[in-house]
């Protein structure tokens, strides 16, 4: 709980500072946040790499590890259809396209916008950012009530990068390896699935 509150506090503080006009321009450079993310991923990768048993996990699971991204794909589709039943003014086609971003908001937003629907692209941006934030803030609760694979499913494609540190912190390096694999598979699927749905 304490870790989630700290994350939320920093997020709110970042939103507040970003809204002010006195922020130095170098802090607004997208490359800076990218490099910070790279450094964070490097440190997480080091902690996983130090565990000699981690890479044997994927060999032990064999094809069963493929069930994780497949189940996330089916769960996201089911959740999107459930949302469509509630949102009467959006087509199921549009709702499925938004869900198919799997949390990868930058790529799915660009694809949807470039395919001629900027408004839906904005919806995809917000929906997938919310998915990432929920994973960052609620991972302790997800692990406690739904098991250690729950934050991997919640993170979707982001389980291999932005949400990976919090997943490893509240689960283990073992689940960090599964998260990276699942996130990689879903990341590769995003452009194909979103484009297929949109066209």
CSV table of N, CA, C and O in Angstrom, one decimal, residues 45-113:
chain,number,residue,atom,x,y,z
A,45,UNK,N,16.8,-5.8,-15.2
A,45,UNK,CA,17.4,-6.9,-15.9
A,45,UNK,C,18.6,-7.4,-15.1
A,45,UNK,O,18.8,-8.7,-15.1
A,46,UNK,N,19.4,-6.6,-14.5
A,46,UNK,CA,20.5,-7.0,-13.7
A,46,UNK,C,20.1,-7.9,-12.5
A,46,UNK,O,20.6,-9.0,-12.3
A,47,UNK,N,19.0,-7.5,-11.8
A,47,UNK,CA,18.5,-8.3,-10.7
A,47,UNK,C,18.0,-9.6,-11.2
A,47,UNK,O,18.2,-10.6,-10.5
A,48,UNK,N,17.4,-9.7,-12.3
A,48,UNK,CA,16.9,-10.9,-12.9
A,48,UNK,C,18.1,-11.8,-13.3
A,48,UNK,O,18.1,-13.0,-13.1
A,49,UNK,N,19.1,-11.1,-14.0
A,49,UNK,CA,20.2,-11.9,-14.5
A,49,UNK,C,21.1,-12.5,-13.4
A,49,UNK,O,21.7,-13.5,-13.6
A,50,UNK,N,21.1,-11.9,-12.2
A,50,UNK,CA,21.9,-12.4,-11.1
A,50,UNK,C,21.3,-13.8,-10.6
A,50,UNK,O,22.0,-14.5,-10.0
A,51,UNK,N,20.0,-14.0,-10.8
A,51,UNK,CA,19.4,-15.2,-10.4
A,51,UNK,C,19.7,-16.3,-11.5
A,51,UNK,O,19.1,-16.3,-12.6
A,52,UNK,N,20.5,-17.3,-11.1
A,52,UNK,CA,20.9,-18.3,-12.1
A,52,UNK,C,19.7,-19.2,-12.5
A,52,UNK,O,19.8,-19.9,-13.5
A,53,UNK,N,18.6,-19.2,-11.7
A,53,UNK,CA,17.5,-20.1,-12.0
A,53,UNK,C,16.5,-19.5,-12.9
A,53,UNK,O,15.6,-20.1,-13.4
A,54,UNK,N,16.6,-18.2,-13.2
A,54,UNK,CA,15.6,-17.5,-14.0
A,54,UNK,C,15.4,-18.0,-15.4
A,54,UNK,O,14.3,-18.2,-15.8
A,55,UNK,N,16.6,-18.2,-16.1
A,55,UNK,CA,16.4,-18.6,-17.5
A,55,UNK,C,16.0,-20.0,-17.6
A,55,UNK,O,15.6,-20.5,-18.7
A,56,UNK,N,16.1,-20.8,-16.5
A,56,UNK,CA,15.6,-22.2,-16.6
A,56,UNK,C,14.1,-22.2,-16.5
A,56,UNK,O,13.5,-23.3,-16.8
A,57,UNK,N,13.5,-21.1,-16.0
A,57,UNK,CA,12.1,-21.1,-15.8
A,57,UNK,C,11.4,-21.3,-17.2
A,57,UNK,O,10.4,-22.1,-17.3
A,58,UNK,N,11.8,-20.6,-18.2
A,58,UNK,CA,11.1,-20.7,-19.5
A,58,UNK,C,11.3,-22.1,-20.1
A,58,UNK,O,10.4,-22.6,-20.7
A,59,UNK,N,12.5,-22.7,-19.9
A,59,UNK,CA,12.7,-24.0,-20.3
A,59,UNK,C,11.8,-25.0,-19.6
A,59,UNK,O,11.3,-26.0,-20.2
A,60,UNK,N,11.6,-24.8,-18.3
A,60,UNK,CA,10.7,-25.7,-17.5
A,60,UNK,C,9.3,-25.6,-18.0
A,60,UNK,O,8.6,-26.6,-18.0
A,61,UNK,N,8.8,-24.4,-18.3
A,61,UNK,CA,7.4,-24.2,-18.7
A,61,UNK,C,7.1,-24.7,-20.1
A,61,UNK,O,6.0,-25.0,-20.4
A,62,UNK,N,8.1,-24.7,-21.0
A,62,UNK,CA,7.9,-25.1,-22.4
A,62,UNK,C,6.8,-24.3,-23.0
A,62,UNK,O,6.8,-23.1,-22.9
A,63,UNK,N,5.9,-24.9,-23.6
A,63,UNK,CA,4.8,-24.2,-24.3
A,63,UNK,C,3.8,-23.6,-23.4
A,63,UNK,O,3.0,-22.8,-23.8
A,64,UNK,N,3.8,-24.0,-22.1
A,64,UNK,CA,2.8,-23.5,-21.2
A,64,UNK,C,2.9,-22.0,-21.0
A,64,UNK,O,1.9,-21.3,-20.7
A,65,UNK,N,4.1,-21.5,-21.2
A,65,UNK,CA,4.3,-20.0,-21.0
A,65,UNK,C,3.6,-19.2,-22.1
A,65,UNK,O,3.2,-18.1,-21.9
A,66,UNK,N,3.3,-19.9,-23.2
A,66,UNK,CA,2.5,-19.2,-24.3
A,66,UNK,C,1.0,-19.0,-23.8
A,66,UNK,O,0.4,-18.1,-24.4
A,67,UNK,N,0.6,-19.7,-22.8
A,67,UNK,CA,-0.8,-19.6,-22.4
A,67,UNK,C,-1.0,-18.2,-21.7
A,67,UNK,O,-2.1,-17.7,-21.7
A,68,UNK,N,0.1,-17.6,-21.2
A,68,UNK,CA,-0.1,-16.4,-20.5
A,68,UNK,C,-0.5,-15.2,-21.4
A,68,UNK,O,-1.6,-14.6,-21.2
A,69,UNK,N,0.3,-14.9,-22.5
A,69,UNK,CA,-0.2,-13.9,-23.4
A,69,UNK,C,-1.5,-14.3,-24.1
A,69,UNK,O,-2.3,-13.4,-24.4
A,70,UNK,N,-1.7,-15.6,-24.4
A,70,UNK,CA,-3.0,-16.0,-25.0
A,70,UNK,C,-4.2,-15.7,-24.1
A,70,UNK,O,-5.2,-15.2,-24.6
A,71,UNK,N,-4.0,-16.0,-22.8
A,71,UNK,CA,-5.1,-15.7,-21.9
A,71,UNK,C,-5.3,-14.2,-21.7
A,71,UNK,O,-6.5,-13.8,-21.6
A,72,UNK,N,-4.2,-13.4,-21.7
A,72,UNK,CA,-4.4,-12.0,-21.6
A,72,UNK,C,-5.1,-11.5,-22.9
A,72,UNK,O,-6.0,-10.6,-22.8
A,73,UNK,N,-4.8,-12.0,-24.0
A,73,UNK,CA,-5.5,-11.6,-25.3
A,73,UNK,C,-7.0,-11.9,-25.2
A,73,UNK,O,-7.8,-11.0,-25.4
A,74,UNK,N,-7.3,-13.1,-24.7
A,74,UNK,CA,-8.8,-13.5,-24.6
A,74,UNK,C,-9.5,-12.6,-23.5
A,74,UNK,O,-10.6,-12.2,-23.7
A,75,UNK,N,-8.8,-12.4,-22.4
A,75,UNK,CA,-9.4,-11.6,-21.3
A,75,UNK,C,-9.6,-10.2,-21.7
A,75,UNK,O,-10.6,-9.6,-21.3
A,76,UNK,N,-8.6,-9.6,-22.4
A,76,UNK,CA,-8.8,-8.2,-22.9
A,76,UNK,C,-10.0,-8.1,-23.9
A,76,UNK,O,-10.7,-7.2,-23.8
A,77,UNK,N,-10.1,-9.1,-24.8
A,77,UNK,CA,-11.2,-9.1,-25.7
A,77,UNK,C,-12.5,-9.2,-25.0
A,77,UNK,O,-13.5,-8.5,-25.3
A,78,UNK,N,-12.6,-10.1,-24.0
A,78,UNK,CA,-13.8,-10.3,-23.2
A,78,UNK,C,-14.2,-9.0,-22.5
A,78,UNK,O,-15.3,-8.6,-22.4
A,79,UNK,N,-13.1,-8.4,-21.9
A,79,UNK,CA,-13.4,-7.1,-21.2
A,79,UNK,C,-13.8,-6.0,-22.1
A,79,UNK,O,-14.7,-5.2,-21.7
A,80,UNK,N,-13.3,-6.0,-23.3
A,80,UNK,CA,-13.7,-4.9,-24.3
A,80,UNK,C,-15.1,-5.1,-24.7
A,80,UNK,O,-15.9,-4.2,-24.8
A,81,UNK,N,-15.5,-6.4,-24.9
A,81,UNK,CA,-16.9,-6.7,-25.2
A,81,UNK,C,-17.9,-6.3,-24.1
A,81,UNK,O,-18.9,-5.7,-24.3
A,82,UNK,N,-17.4,-6.6,-22.9
A,82,UNK,CA,-18.2,-6.2,-21.7
A,82,UNK,C,-18.4,-4.7,-21.6
A,82,UNK,O,-19.4,-4.1,-21.3
A,83,UNK,N,-17.3,-3.9,-21.9
A,83,UNK,CA,-17.3,-2.5,-22.0
A,83,UNK,C,-18.3,-2.0,-23.1
A,83,UNK,O,-19.0,-1.0,-22.9
A,84,UNK,N,-18.2,-2.7,-24.2
A,84,UNK,CA,-19.1,-2.3,-25.3
A,84,UNK,C,-20.6,-2.4,-24.9
A,84,UNK,O,-21.4,-1.6,-25.4
A,85,UNK,N,-20.9,-3.4,-24.1
A,85,UNK,CA,-22.3,-3.6,-23.6
A,85,UNK,C,-22.8,-2.4,-22.8
A,85,UNK,O,-23.9,-2.1,-22.8
A,86,UNK,N,-21.8,-1.7,-22.1
A,86,UNK,CA,-22.1,-0.6,-21.3
A,86,UNK,C,-22.1,0.7,-22.1
A,86,UNK,O,-22.9,1.6,-21.9
A,87,UNK,N,-21.1,0.8,-23.0
A,87,UNK,CA,-21.0,2.1,-23.8
A,87,UNK,C,-21.8,2.0,-25.0
A,87,UNK,O,-21.4,1.3,-26.0
A,88,UNK,N,-23.0,2.5,-25.0
A,88,UNK,CA,-23.9,2.4,-26.1
A,88,UNK,C,-23.6,3.1,-27.4
A,88,UNK,O,-24.0,2.8,-28.5
A,89,UNK,N,-22.8,4.2,-27.2
A,89,UNK,CA,-22.6,5.1,-28.4
A,89,UNK,C,-21.3,4.8,-29.1
A,89,UNK,O,-20.8,5.6,-29.9
A,90,UNK,N,-20.6,3.6,-28.8
A,90,UNK,CA,-19.4,3.2,-29.5
A,90,UNK,C,-19.7,1.8,-30.1
A,90,UNK,O,-20.4,1.0,-29.5
A,91,UNK,N,-19.2,1.6,-31.3
A,91,UNK,CA,-19.3,0.3,-32.0
A,91,UNK,C,-18.4,-0.7,-31.3
A,91,UNK,O,-17.4,-0.3,-30.8
A,92,UNK,N,-18.7,-2.0,-31.4
A,92,UNK,CA,-17.9,-3.0,-30.9
A,92,UNK,C,-16.6,-3.1,-31.6
A,92,UNK,O,-15.5,-3.3,-31.0
A,93,UNK,N,-16.6,-2.7,-32.9
A,93,UNK,CA,-15.4,-2.7,-33.7
A,93,UNK,C,-14.4,-1.7,-33.1
A,93,UNK,O,-13.2,-1.9,-32.9
A,94,UNK,N,-14.9,-0.5,-32.7
A,94,UNK,CA,-14.0,0.6,-32.1
A,94,UNK,C,-13.5,0.2,-30.7
A,94,UNK,O,-12.3,0.4,-30.4
A,95,UNK,N,-14.4,-0.4,-29.9
A,95,UNK,CA,-14.0,-0.8,-28.5
A,95,UNK,C,-12.9,-1.9,-28.6
A,95,UNK,O,-12.0,-1.9,-27.8
A,96,UNK,N,-13.1,-2.9,-29.5
A,96,UNK,CA,-12.1,-3.9,-29.6
A,96,UNK,C,-10.7,-3.4,-30.1
A,96,UNK,O,-9.7,-3.8,-29.7
A,97,UNK,N,-10.8,-2.4,-31.0
A,97,UNK,CA,-9.5,-1.7,-31.4
A,97,UNK,C,-8.8,-1.0,-30.3
A,97,UNK,O,-7.6,-1.1,-30.2
A,98,UNK,N,-9.5,-0.4,-29.4
A,98,UNK,CA,-8.9,0.3,-28.3
A,98,UNK,C,-8.3,-0.7,-27.3
A,98,UNK,O,-7.2,-0.6,-26.9
A,99,UNK,N,-9.1,-1.8,-27.1
A,99,UNK,CA,-8.6,-2.9,-26.2
A,99,UNK,C,-7.4,-3.6,-26.7
A,99,UNK,O,-6.5,-4.0,-25.9
A,100,UNK,N,-7.3,-3.7,-28.0
A,100,UNK,CA,-6.2,-4.4,-28.7
A,100,UNK,C,-4.8,-3.7,-28.5
A,100,UNK,O,-3.8,-4.2,-28.9
A,101,UNK,N,-4.8,-2.5,-27.9
A,101,UNK,CA,-3.6,-1.9,-27.6
A,101,UNK,C,-2.8,-2.5,-26.5
A,101,UNK,O,-1.6,-2.4,-26.3
A,102,UNK,N,-3.5,-3.3,-25.6
A,102,UNK,CA,-2.9,-4.1,-24.5
A,102,UNK,C,-2.0,-3.2,-23.6
A,102,UNK,O,-1.0,-3.7,-23.1
A,103,UNK,N,-2.4,-1.9,-23.5
A,103,UNK,CA,-1.6,-1.0,-22.7
A,103,UNK,C,-0.5,-0.3,-23.4
A,103,UNK,O,0.1,0.7,-22.9
A,104,UNK,N,-0.2,-0.7,-24.7
A,104,UNK,CA,0.8,0.0,-25.5
A,104,UNK,C,0.2,1.2,-26.1
A,104,UNK,O,-0.1,1.3,-27.3
A,105,UNK,N,0.0,2.3,-25.3
A,105,UNK,CA,-0.7,3.5,-25.8
A,105,UNK,C,0.0,4.2,-26.9
A,105,UNK,O,-0.7,4.7,-27.8
A,106,UNK,N,1.3,4.3,-26.9
A,106,UNK,CA,1.9,5.1,-27.9
A,106,UNK,C,1.7,4.5,-29.3
A,106,UNK,O,1.4,5.2,-30.3
A,107,UNK,N,1.9,3.2,-29.5
A,107,UNK,CA,1.8,2.6,-30.8
A,107,UNK,C,0.4,2.5,-31.2
A,107,UNK,O,0.0,2.8,-32.4
A,108,UNK,N,-0.5,2.0,-30.3
A,108,UNK,CA,-1.9,1.8,-30.7
A,108,UNK,C,-2.6,3.1,-31.1
A,108,UNK,O,-3.4,3.2,-32.1
A,109,UNK,N,-2.2,4.2,-30.4
A,109,UNK,CA,-2.8,5.5,-30.7
A,109,UNK,C,-2.4,6.0,-32.0
A,109,UNK,O,-3.2,6.5,-32.8
A,110,UNK,N,-1.1,5.8,-32.4
A,110,UNK,CA,-0.6,6.3,-33.7
A,110,UNK,C,-1.3,5.5,-34.8
A,110,UNK,O,-1.7,6.0,-35.8
A,111,UNK,N,-1.4,4.2,-34.6
A,111,UNK,CA,-2.0,3.3,-35.7
A,111,UNK,C,-3.4,3.7,-35.9
A,111,UNK,O,-3.9,3.9,-37.1
A,112,UNK,N,-4.2,3.8,-34.8
A,112,UNK,CA,-5.6,4.2,-35.0
A,112,UNK,C,-5.8,5.6,-35.6
A,112,UNK,O,-6.7,5.8,-36.5
A,113,UNK,N,-5.0,6.5,-35.1
A,113,UNK,CA,-5.1,7.9,-35.7
A,113,UNK,C,-4.7,7.9,-37.2
A,113,UNK,O,-5.4,8.5,-38.0
